[in-house]
PDB file of C-alpha atoms in Angstrom:
ATOM      1  CA  MET K 426      32.053  23.118 -23.835  1.00 53.00           C
ATOM      2  CA  SER K 427      32.316  22.930 -19.993  1.00 54.00           C
ATOM      3  CA  LEU K 428      31.330  26.995 -18.335  1.00 60.00           C
ATOM      4  CA  ILE K 429      34.510  28.170 -16.907  1.00 63.00           C
ATOM      5  CA  LYS K 430      33.647  30.658 -13.959  1.00 59.00           C
ATOM      6  CA  LEU K 431      36.384  33.112 -13.728  1.00 60.00           C
ATOM      7  CA  ARG K 432      36.311  34.966 -10.887  1.00 57.00           C
ATOM      8  CA  HIS K 433      39.030  38.503 -10.537  1.00 54.00           C
ATOM      9  CA  ASN K 434      42.794  37.291  -9.750  1.00 59.00           C
ATOM     10  CA  ASP K 435      41.583  33.636 -10.172  1.00 80.00           C
ATOM     11  CA  GLN K 436      44.962  32.040 -12.219  1.00 84.00           C
ATOM     12  CA  GLN K 437      43.829  29.171 -12.012  1.00 86.00           C
ATOM     13  CA  ALA K 438      40.316  29.657 -13.973  1.00 88.00           C
ATOM     14  CA  GLN K 439      42.594  32.020 -16.131  1.00 90.00           C
ATOM     15  CA  ASN K 440      44.832  29.075 -17.181  1.00 92.00           C
ATOM     16  CA  ARG K 441      41.860  26.801 -17.778  1.00 93.00           C
ATOM     17  CA  LEU K 442      40.578  29.575 -20.104  1.00 95.00           C
ATOM     18  CA  GLU K 443      43.770  29.777 -21.612  1.00 96.00           C
ATOM     19  CA  GLN K 444      44.115  25.736 -22.592  1.00 96.00           C
ATOM     20  CA  ARG K 445      40.857  26.112 -23.360  1.00 95.00           C
ATOM     21  CA  LEU K 446      41.426  28.873 -26.533  1.00 96.00           C
ATOM     22  CA  THR K 447      44.530  26.977 -27.232  1.00 96.00           C
ATOM     23  CA  GLU K 448      42.365  24.146 -28.272  1.00 95.00           C
ATOM     24  CA  GLU K 449      40.304  26.175 -30.555  1.00 94.00           C
ATOM     25  CA  PHE K 450      42.945  27.290 -32.204  1.00 94.00           C
ATOM     26  CA  ALA K 451      44.569  24.125 -32.859  1.00 94.00           C
ATOM     27  CA  HIS K 452      41.618  22.453 -33.139  1.00 92.00           C
ATOM     28  CA  PRO K 453      37.986  24.590 -34.162  1.00 89.00           C
ATOM     29  CA  SER K 454      35.255  22.925 -33.069  1.00 87.00           C
ATOM     30  CA  PRO K 455      32.915  22.652 -35.423  1.00 84.00           C
ATOM     31  CA  GLU K 456      30.087  23.715 -33.144  1.00 83.00           C
ATOM     32  CA  TYR K 457      28.457  26.831 -32.675  1.00 83.00           C
ATOM     33  CA  ALA K 458      29.626  27.861 -29.352  1.00 88.00           C
ATOM     34  CA  GLN K 459      31.770  29.748 -27.954  1.00 91.00           C
ATOM     35  CA  PRO K 460      34.780  31.007 -28.186  1.00 93.00           C
ATOM     36  CA  PHE K 461      34.151  32.523 -31.680  1.00 92.00           C
ATOM     37  CA  ILE K 462      37.623  33.507 -33.139  1.00 93.00           C
ATOM     38  CA  ASN K 463      37.812  35.317 -36.770  1.00 92.00           C
ATOM     39  CA  ILE K 464      41.790  35.784 -37.870  1.00 91.00           C
ATOM     40  CA  GLU K 465      42.039  38.387 -40.370  1.00 90.00           C
ATOM     41  CA  GLN K 466      44.706  38.716 -42.460  1.00 89.00           C
ATOM     42  CA  PRO K 467      45.562  42.713 -43.606  1.00 82.00           C
ATOM     43  CA  GLY K 468      48.500  41.708 -45.723  1.00 83.00           C
ATOM     44  CA  ASN K 469      51.570  40.204 -44.026  1.00 85.00           C
ATOM     45  CA  ARG K 470      49.924  40.057 -40.403  1.00 91.00           C
ATOM     46  CA  PHE K 471      47.166  39.047 -38.319  1.00 92.00           C
ATOM     47  CA  HIS K 472      44.127  40.429 -36.502  1.00 94.00           C
ATOM     48  CA  LEU K 473      43.203  37.830 -33.876  1.00 95.00           C
ATOM     49  CA  LEU K 474      39.308  38.634 -32.870  1.00 94.00           C
ATOM     50  CA  VAL K 475      37.756  36.830 -30.316  1.00 95.00           C
ATOM     51  CA  ILE K 476      34.470  37.219 -28.658  1.00 94.00           C
ATOM     52  CA  TRP K 477      34.310  34.451 -25.569  1.00 95.00           C
ATOM     53  CA  ASP K 478      32.471  35.888 -22.451  1.00 95.00           C
ATOM     54  CA  ASP K 479      33.318  33.219 -19.876  1.00 95.00           C
ATOM     55  CA  TRP K 480      36.810  35.597 -19.686  1.00 95.00           C
ATOM     56  CA  GLU K 481      34.123  38.720 -18.954  1.00 94.00           C
ATOM     57  CA  PRO K 482      35.971  39.324 -15.489  1.00 92.00           C
ATOM     58  CA  LEU K 483      39.270  39.539 -17.287  1.00 93.00           C
ATOM     59  CA  SER K 484      40.868  42.764 -18.293  1.00 92.00           C
ATOM     60  CA  GLN K 485      41.358  43.722 -22.673  1.00 91.00           C
ATOM     61  CA  GLN K 486      44.894  43.765 -21.465  1.00 92.00           C
ATOM     62  CA  ASP K 487      44.904  40.639 -20.131  1.00 93.00           C
ATOM     63  CA  ARG K 488      42.412  38.972 -22.329  1.00 96.00           C
ATOM     64  CA  SER K 489      45.350  40.328 -25.448  1.00 96.00           C
ATOM     65  CA  VAL K 490      47.513  38.031 -23.327  1.00 96.00           C
ATOM     66  CA  LEU K 491      45.749  35.370 -23.432  1.00 96.00           C
ATOM     67  CA  ILE K 492      44.979  35.421 -26.645  1.00 97.00           C
ATOM     68  CA  MET K 493      48.558  35.713 -27.074  1.00 97.00           C
ATOM     69  CA  ASN K 494      49.776  33.012 -25.201  1.00 96.00           C
ATOM     70  CA  SER K 495      46.930  30.781 -26.995  1.00 97.00           C
ATOM     71  CA  TYR K 496      48.100  31.132 -29.967  1.00 96.00           C
ATOM     72  CA  ARG K 497      51.361  30.820 -29.348  1.00 95.00           C
ATOM     73  CA  GLN K 498      51.109  27.665 -28.241  1.00 96.00           C
ATOM     74  CA  ALA K 499      48.570  26.546 -30.754  1.00 96.00           C
ATOM     75  CA  GLU K 500      50.323  27.978 -34.129  1.00 95.00           C
ATOM     76  CA  GLY K 501      54.005  28.776 -33.226  1.00 94.00           C
ATOM     77  CA  GLU K 502      56.391  31.588 -32.435  1.00 92.00           C
ATOM     78  CA  ASP K 503      56.915  32.054 -36.231  1.00 92.00           C
ATOM     79  CA  ALA K 504      52.933  32.721 -36.499  1.00 93.00           C
ATOM     80  CA  ALA K 505      52.380  34.511 -33.374  1.00 95.00           C
ATOM     81  CA  SER K 506      54.653  37.076 -34.424  1.00 94.00           C
ATOM     82  CA  ARG K 507      53.187  37.763 -37.389  1.00 94.00           C
ATOM     83  CA  VAL K 508      49.955  38.821 -35.095  1.00 96.00           C
ATOM     84  CA  SER K 509      49.831  42.329 -34.961  1.00 95.00           C
ATOM     85  CA  VAL K 510      46.433  42.805 -32.681  1.00 96.00           C
ATOM     86  CA  ALA K 511      45.317  40.152 -30.415  1.00 97.00           C
ATOM     87  CA  MET K 512      40.888  41.732 -29.579  1.00 95.00           C
ATOM     88  CA  GLY K 513      39.696  39.848 -26.083  1.00 96.00           C
ATOM     89  CA  LEU K 514      35.583  40.717 -26.558  1.00 95.00           C
ATOM     90  CA  THR K 515      32.387  39.508 -24.824  1.00 95.00           C
ATOM     91  CA  GLN K 516      29.191  39.034 -27.063  1.00 93.00           C
ATOM     92  CA  ARG K 517      28.203  42.138 -25.556  1.00 92.00           C
ATOM     93  CA  GLU K 518      31.416  44.017 -26.270  1.00 92.00           C
ATOM     94  CA  ALA K 519      31.162  42.931 -29.785  1.00 91.00           C
ATOM     95  CA  ASP K 520      27.593  44.043 -30.389  1.00 90.00           C
ATOM     96  CA  ARG K 521      28.072  47.663 -29.265  1.00 87.00           C
ATOM     97  CA  LEU K 522      31.044  47.836 -31.099  1.00 85.00           C
ATOM     98  CA  GLY K 523      29.325  46.354 -34.431  1.00 84.00           C
ATOM     99  CA  PHE K 524      30.865  42.930 -34.641  1.00 79.00           C
ATOM    100  CA  ALA K 525      28.470  39.860 -35.639  1.00 69.00           C
ATOM    101  CA  PHE K 526      29.068  36.246 -36.332  1.00 62.00           C
ATOM    102  CA  ASP K 527      26.734  34.118 -39.333  1.00 56.00           C
ATOM    103  CA  PRO K 528      25.944  31.515 -37.690  1.00 48.00           C
ATOM    104  CA  ILE K 529      25.623  29.443 -40.604  1.00 45.00           C
ATOM    105  CA  SER K 530      29.919  30.083 -40.810  1.00 45.00           C
ATOM    106  CA  ALA K 531      30.968  30.540 -37.610  1.00 46.00           C
ATOM    107  CA  ALA K 532      32.698  33.460 -40.015  1.00 47.00           C
ATOM    108  CA  PRO K 533      32.250  37.496 -38.781  1.00 49.00           C
ATOM    109  CA  ILE K 534      29.879  40.131 -40.618  1.00 46.00           C
ATOM    110  CA  ALA K 535      29.817  43.741 -40.724  1.00 45.00           C
ATOM    111  CA  ALA K 536      26.323  44.427 -38.625  1.00 43.00           C
TER     112      ALA K 536
ATOM    113  CA  MET V 378      29.952  63.969 -16.096  1.00 83.00           C
ATOM    114  CA  THR V 379      32.982  64.141 -14.466  1.00 87.00           C
ATOM    115  CA  LEU V 380      36.317  64.031 -16.048  1.00 86.00           C
ATOM    116  CA  ARG V 381      37.162  60.698 -15.961  1.00 87.00           C
ATOM    117  CA  GLU V 382      33.747  59.796 -17.010  1.00 81.00           C
ATOM    118  CA  LEU V 383      34.473  61.899 -19.705  1.00 77.00           C
ATOM    119  CA  ASN V 384      38.156  60.634 -21.290  1.00 79.00           C
ATOM    120  CA  GLU V 385      37.924  56.064 -19.735  1.00 77.00           C
ATOM    121  CA  ASN V 386      34.800  55.942 -22.366  1.00 73.00           C
ATOM    122  CA  THR V 387      36.571  57.587 -25.166  1.00 75.00           C
ATOM    123  CA  PRO V 388      38.703  54.807 -26.943  1.00 78.00           C
ATOM    124  CA  GLU V 389      42.605  54.707 -27.143  1.00 87.00           C
ATOM    125  CA  ALA V 390      43.314  55.332 -30.772  1.00 91.00           C
ATOM    126  CA  ILE V 391      46.871  55.654 -31.813  1.00 92.00           C
ATOM    127  CA  LEU V 392      45.555  59.287 -32.998  1.00 92.00           C
ATOM    128  CA  GLU V 393      44.604  60.013 -29.451  1.00 91.00           C
ATOM    129  CA  PHE V 394      48.051  58.778 -28.515  1.00 92.00           C
ATOM    130  CA  GLN V 395      50.260  61.222 -31.360  1.00 93.00           C
ATOM    131  CA  ALA V 396      47.806  64.724 -29.580  1.00 93.00           C
ATOM    132  CA  ALA V 397      48.437  63.016 -25.812  1.00 93.00           C
ATOM    133  CA  ALA V 398      51.649  63.611 -26.197  1.00 96.00           C
ATOM    134  CA  GLU V 399      51.297  66.763 -27.409  1.00 96.00           C
ATOM    135  CA  ASP V 400      49.595  67.647 -24.765  1.00 96.00           C
ATOM    136  CA  ARG V 401      51.950  66.599 -22.044  1.00 96.00           C
ATOM    137  CA  TYR V 402      54.710  68.448 -24.479  1.00 97.00           C
ATOM    138  CA  TRP V 403      53.852  71.860 -23.723  1.00 97.00           C
ATOM    139  CA  GLU V 404      52.747  70.946 -20.406  1.00 97.00           C
ATOM    140  CA  ALA V 405      56.682  68.756 -19.510  1.00 97.00           C
ATOM    141  CA  PHE V 406      58.103  72.388 -21.126  1.00 96.00           C
ATOM    142  CA  ALA V 407      56.208  74.467 -19.082  1.00 97.00           C
ATOM    143  CA  LEU V 408      56.449  73.061 -15.800  1.00 96.00           C
ATOM    144  CA  MET V 409      60.533  72.585 -16.924  1.00 95.00           C
ATOM    145  CA  THR V 410      60.876  76.236 -17.270  1.00 94.00           C
ATOM    146  CA  GLU V 411      58.629  77.725 -14.356  1.00 95.00           C
ATOM    147  CA  GLY V 412      61.858  74.854 -12.543  1.00 94.00           C
ATOM    148  CA  TYR V 413      59.656  71.731 -11.373  1.00 95.00           C
ATOM    149  CA  HIS V 414      62.502  69.714 -12.845  1.00 95.00           C
ATOM    150  CA  SER V 415      60.977  66.102 -11.820  1.00 95.00           C
ATOM    151  CA  ALA V 416      57.532  66.524 -12.353  1.00 95.00           C
ATOM    152  CA  GLY V 417      58.399  67.865 -16.330  1.00 96.00           C
ATOM    153  CA  ILE V 418      60.751  64.638 -16.927  1.00 97.00           C
ATOM    154  CA  TYR V 419      57.756  63.246 -15.274  1.00 96.00           C
ATOM    155  CA  LEU V 420      55.354  63.774 -18.359  1.00 97.00           C
ATOM    156  CA  ALA V 421      58.849  64.352 -20.635  1.00 97.00           C
ATOM    157  CA  GLY V 422      58.270  60.089 -20.074  1.00 97.00           C
ATOM    158  CA  TYR V 423      54.847  59.998 -21.069  1.00 96.00           C
ATOM    159  CA  VAL V 424      55.114  61.993 -24.144  1.00 97.00           C
ATOM    160  CA  ALA V 425      58.468  59.500 -25.307  1.00 98.00           C
ATOM    161  CA  GLU V 426      56.423  56.613 -24.435  1.00 97.00           C
ATOM    162  CA  MET V 427      53.392  57.744 -26.522  1.00 96.00           C
ATOM    163  CA  LEU V 428      55.302  58.969 -29.218  1.00 97.00           C
ATOM    164  CA  LEU V 429      57.643  55.839 -29.598  1.00 97.00           C
ATOM    165  CA  LYS V 430      53.878  53.311 -29.553  1.00 97.00           C
ATOM    166  CA  SER V 431      52.022  55.303 -31.602  1.00 96.00           C
ATOM    167  CA  ALA V 432      55.598  55.478 -34.302  1.00 97.00           C
ATOM    168  CA  TYR V 433      56.016  51.883 -33.941  1.00 97.00           C
ATOM    169  CA  PHE V 434      52.151  50.906 -34.522  1.00 96.00           C
ATOM    170  CA  ALA V 435      51.813  53.665 -37.298  1.00 95.00           C
ATOM    171  CA  PHE V 436      54.720  52.183 -38.807  1.00 96.00           C
ATOM    172  CA  SER V 437      53.237  48.657 -38.707  1.00 94.00           C
ATOM    173  CA  GLY V 438      50.829  49.892 -40.783  1.00 92.00           C
ATOM    174  CA  GLN V 439      47.621  50.125 -38.081  1.00 92.00           C
ATOM    175  CA  SER V 440      45.174  52.523 -38.798  1.00 91.00           C
ATOM    176  CA  LEU V 441      45.498  55.566 -37.034  1.00 90.00           C
ATOM    177  CA  THR V 442      42.039  55.380 -35.681  1.00 91.00           C
ATOM    178  CA  ALA V 443      42.496  51.632 -34.398  1.00 90.00           C
ATOM    179  CA  GLU V 444      42.457  50.881 -30.356  1.00 91.00           C
ATOM    180  CA  VAL V 445      45.974  50.887 -28.808  1.00 94.00           C
ATOM    181  CA  TRP V 446      45.080  48.237 -26.224  1.00 93.00           C
ATOM    182  CA  PRO V 447      45.412  45.208 -28.544  1.00 95.00           C
ATOM    183  CA  MET V 448      47.825  46.208 -30.442  1.00 96.00           C
ATOM    184  CA  LEU V 449      49.863  45.836 -26.941  1.00 96.00           C
ATOM    185  CA  ALA V 450      50.134  42.128 -26.417  1.00 97.00           C
ATOM    186  CA  PRO V 451      51.157  41.382 -29.604  1.00 97.00           C
ATOM    187  CA  ALA V 452      53.363  43.994 -30.042  1.00 97.00           C
ATOM    188  CA  TRP V 453      55.303  43.028 -26.965  1.00 97.00           C
ATOM    189  CA  ASN V 454      55.493  38.977 -28.460  1.00 96.00           C
ATOM    190  CA  ARG V 455      57.542  40.516 -30.828  1.00 96.00           C
ATOM    191  CA  GLY V 456      60.299  42.321 -28.974  1.00 97.00           C
ATOM    192  CA  CYS V 457      60.362  39.250 -26.909  1.00 96.00           C
ATOM    193  CA  ILE V 458      61.245  37.153 -30.340  1.00 94.00           C
ATOM    194  CA  TYR V 459      63.223  40.107 -31.673  1.00 96.00           C
ATOM    195  CA  PHE V 460      65.423  40.251 -28.206  1.00 96.00           C
ATOM    196  CA  PRO V 461      64.930  37.215 -26.213  1.00 95.00           C
ATOM    197  CA  THR V 462      67.741  38.106 -23.424  1.00 95.00           C
ATOM    198  CA  SER V 463      66.223  40.974 -22.813  1.00 95.00           C
ATOM    199  CA  PHE V 464      61.901  41.030 -22.676  1.00 95.00           C
ATOM    200  CA  SER V 465      60.008  37.981 -21.446  1.00 93.00           C
ATOM    201  CA  THR V 466      55.985  37.249 -22.541  1.00 89.00           C
ATOM    202  CA  SER V 467      55.892  36.146 -18.328  1.00 87.00           C
ATOM    203  CA  ALA V 468      56.814  39.709 -17.834  1.00 89.00           C
ATOM    204  CA  ARG V 469      55.327  42.413 -19.229  1.00 91.00           C
ATOM    205  CA  GLU V 470      56.510  46.216 -19.272  1.00 93.00           C
ATOM    206  CA  TYR V 471      54.202  47.968 -21.379  1.00 95.00           C
ATOM    207  CA  HIS V 472      55.928  51.415 -20.094  1.00 95.00           C
ATOM    208  CA  ASN V 473      59.425  50.416 -21.183  1.00 96.00           C
ATOM    209  CA  LEU V 474      60.768  53.871 -23.735  1.00 97.00           C
ATOM    210  CA  ASP V 475      63.997  51.173 -24.096  1.00 97.00           C
ATOM    211  CA  PHE V 476      61.750  48.264 -25.835  1.00 98.00           C
ATOM    212  CA  TRP V 477      59.388  50.510 -27.814  1.00 98.00           C
ATOM    213  CA  ALA V 478      62.562  52.288 -29.130  1.00 98.00           C
ATOM    214  CA  ARG V 479      65.417  49.219 -29.600  1.00 98.00           C
ATOM    215  CA  LEU V 480      61.218  47.453 -31.201  1.00 98.00           C
ATOM    216  CA  LEU V 481      60.878  50.611 -33.295  1.00 98.00           C
ATOM    217  CA  ARG V 482      64.469  50.809 -34.473  1.00 98.00           C
ATOM    218  CA  GLU V 483      65.074  46.816 -35.218  1.00 98.00           C
ATOM    219  CA  GLU V 484      60.868  46.811 -37.092  1.00 97.00           C
ATOM    220  CA  ARG V 485      62.794  49.562 -39.404  1.00 97.00           C
ATOM    221  CA  ARG V 486      65.790  47.135 -40.102  1.00 97.00           C
ATOM    222  CA  ARG V 487      63.768  44.386 -41.047  1.00 96.00           C
ATOM    223  CA  ASN V 488      61.524  45.908 -43.347  1.00 95.00           C
ATOM    224  CA  GLY V 489      64.437  47.325 -45.097  1.00 96.00           C
ATOM    225  CA  VAL V 490      64.135  50.725 -43.912  1.00 97.00           C
ATOM    226  CA  ALA V 491      66.431  51.698 -41.260  1.00 97.00           C
ATOM    227  CA  LEU V 492      67.114  54.948 -39.852  1.00 96.00           C
ATOM    228  CA  PRO V 493      70.208  57.140 -41.858  1.00 96.00           C
ATOM    229  CA  TRP V 494      72.757  56.177 -39.388  1.00 96.00           C
ATOM    230  CA  TYR V 495      73.133  60.080 -38.691  1.00 96.00           C
ATOM    231  CA  THR V 496      69.194  60.056 -37.301  1.00 97.00           C
ATOM    232  CA  ASP V 497      69.830  56.356 -35.559  1.00 97.00           C
ATOM    233  CA  ASN V 498      72.724  57.751 -33.942  1.00 97.00           C
ATOM    234  CA  ALA V 499      71.178  60.947 -32.599  1.00 98.00           C
ATOM    235  CA  TYR V 500      67.834  57.989 -32.251  1.00 98.00           C
ATOM    236  CA  LEU V 501      69.858  55.647 -29.821  1.00 98.00           C
ATOM    237  CA  GLY V 502      71.018  58.777 -27.992  1.00 97.00           C
ATOM    238  CA  HIS V 503      67.992  60.504 -26.805  1.00 98.00           C
ATOM    239  CA  THR V 504      65.764  57.139 -26.468  1.00 98.00           C
ATOM    240  CA  ARG V 505      68.702  55.566 -24.105  1.00 97.00           C
ATOM    241  CA  LEU V 506      69.197  58.794 -22.470  1.00 97.00           C
ATOM    242  CA  LEU V 507      65.332  58.730 -21.497  1.00 97.00           C
ATOM    243  CA  HIS V 508      65.157  54.643 -20.583  1.00 96.00           C
ATOM    244  CA  LEU V 509      67.759  55.995 -17.778  1.00 95.00           C
ATOM    245  CA  THR V 510      66.069  59.230 -17.011  1.00 94.00           C
ATOM    246  CA  TRP V 511      61.784  58.593 -16.544  1.00 93.00           C
ATOM    247  CA  TRP V 512      59.779  55.358 -15.303  1.00 90.00           C
ATOM    248  CA  VAL V 513      56.879  55.432 -13.911  1.00 90.00           C
ATOM    249  CA  GLU V 514      57.337  54.532 -10.260  1.00 89.00           C
ATOM    250  CA  MET V 515      59.299  57.723 -10.049  1.00 90.00           C
ATOM    251  CA  ARG V 516      55.767  59.648  -9.103  1.00 89.00           C
ATOM    252  CA  TYR V 517      56.294  58.030  -6.045  1.00 90.00           C
ATOM    253  CA  ARG V 518      60.069  59.627  -4.838  1.00 88.00           C
ATOM    254  CA  HIS V 519      60.399  62.581  -3.787  1.00 88.00           C
ATOM    255  CA  ALA V 520      61.562  65.416  -6.414  1.00 78.00           C
ATOM    256  CA  GLN V 521      65.467  65.246  -6.486  1.00 88.00           C
ATOM    257  CA  ALA V 522      66.164  65.560 -10.944  1.00 93.00           C
ATOM    258  CA  THR V 523      68.504  68.832 -11.496  1.00 94.00           C
ATOM    259  CA  ALA V 524      68.204  71.657 -13.995  1.00 94.00           C
ATOM    260  CA  GLN V 525      70.610  69.598 -16.457  1.00 95.00           C
ATOM    261  CA  ASP V 526      68.348  66.594 -16.119  1.00 95.00           C
ATOM    262  CA  ALA V 527      65.556  68.637 -16.940  1.00 96.00           C
ATOM    263  CA  GLU V 528      67.221  69.925 -20.114  1.00 96.00           C
ATOM    264  CA  GLU V 529      68.553  66.970 -21.362  1.00 97.00           C
ATOM    265  CA  ALA V 530      64.656  65.417 -21.129  1.00 97.00           C
ATOM    266  CA  LEU V 531      63.104  67.816 -23.337  1.00 97.00           C
ATOM    267  CA  GLU V 532      65.690  68.518 -26.026  1.00 97.00           C
ATOM    268  CA  ALA V 533      65.425  64.440 -25.817  1.00 98.00           C
ATOM    269  CA  ILE V 534      61.395  64.391 -26.705  1.00 97.00           C
ATOM    270  CA  SER V 535      62.049  67.815 -28.031  1.00 97.00           C
ATOM    271  CA  TRP V 536      64.295  65.429 -31.012  1.00 98.00           C
ATOM    272  CA  LEU V 537      61.951  62.675 -31.101  1.00 98.00           C
ATOM    273  CA  ARG V 538      58.285  64.931 -31.600  1.00 97.00           C
ATOM    274  CA  SER V 539      60.593  66.620 -34.703  1.00 97.00           C
ATOM    275  CA  TYR V 540      61.848  63.771 -35.878  1.00 97.00           C
ATOM    276  CA  TYR V 541      58.300  61.473 -35.756  1.00 97.00           C
ATOM    277  CA  HIS V 542      57.492  61.845 -39.371  1.00 96.00           C
ATOM    278  CA  VAL V 543      60.381  59.840 -39.599  1.00 97.00           C
ATOM    279  CA  LEU V 544      60.398  57.669 -37.452  1.00 97.00           C
ATOM    280  CA  ALA V 545      56.923  56.892 -38.339  1.00 96.00           C
ATOM    281  CA  ALA V 546      57.099  57.016 -41.891  1.00 94.00           C
ATOM    282  CA  PRO V 547      56.925  53.399 -43.439  1.00 89.00           C
TER     283      PRO V 547
END
């Protein structure tokens, strides 16, 4: 995966991030590499957690919007309407909150 | 540690919204009774915003200790689907009282637990009044609110506060 350098207020770079994430939602990469995506389904709603260092300059709300836009493009309006949580973290933030991923399955595990 | 440092690092959870709404309610009440109508209305709007948001998230089954920020974009997305002619994903207004009032109402309706008609009537009336009275940018305007404006806003947020348990209940 190519590194996407993001500066503050860089709309083009944000668009590239969105495209990259849309691609990852639609066709998950088999490699162990960011963005790490976890989708939980409590009841009939989805919780999306994405761990990605490339969006570090973005605010948490901008990351949440980016996740929703990407998911909607990849999975459609109906699936997007069932998302109730869209959380975007960097690896350091995820570590601080206690999220970790199993390097074998790339699935999240409790820290 | 400064007040801002102390609070900014604390996650904004639904429970925090509920507690903050209670704080702001009494502060709004105090301002209004002292004749500071515009300032009282300014705080009243935030009371309504926090009550509506936390009611929606609580009704939607979110944990009270869950952080609010990752839920805003998905909620806005749902609102745009429910009301495509009123709201757009390209113009997000997370402080829009009309949005949160309609979203909560529609979510309840779609889940088969619409408010009883008499409660719904009051809900629509009070939230509509608040939407027409308050907006975030009013903080930049010279005070123009009357005692009647303040009284009506206080009545509206008092109603929301009293009926919160009804609005948030599944």
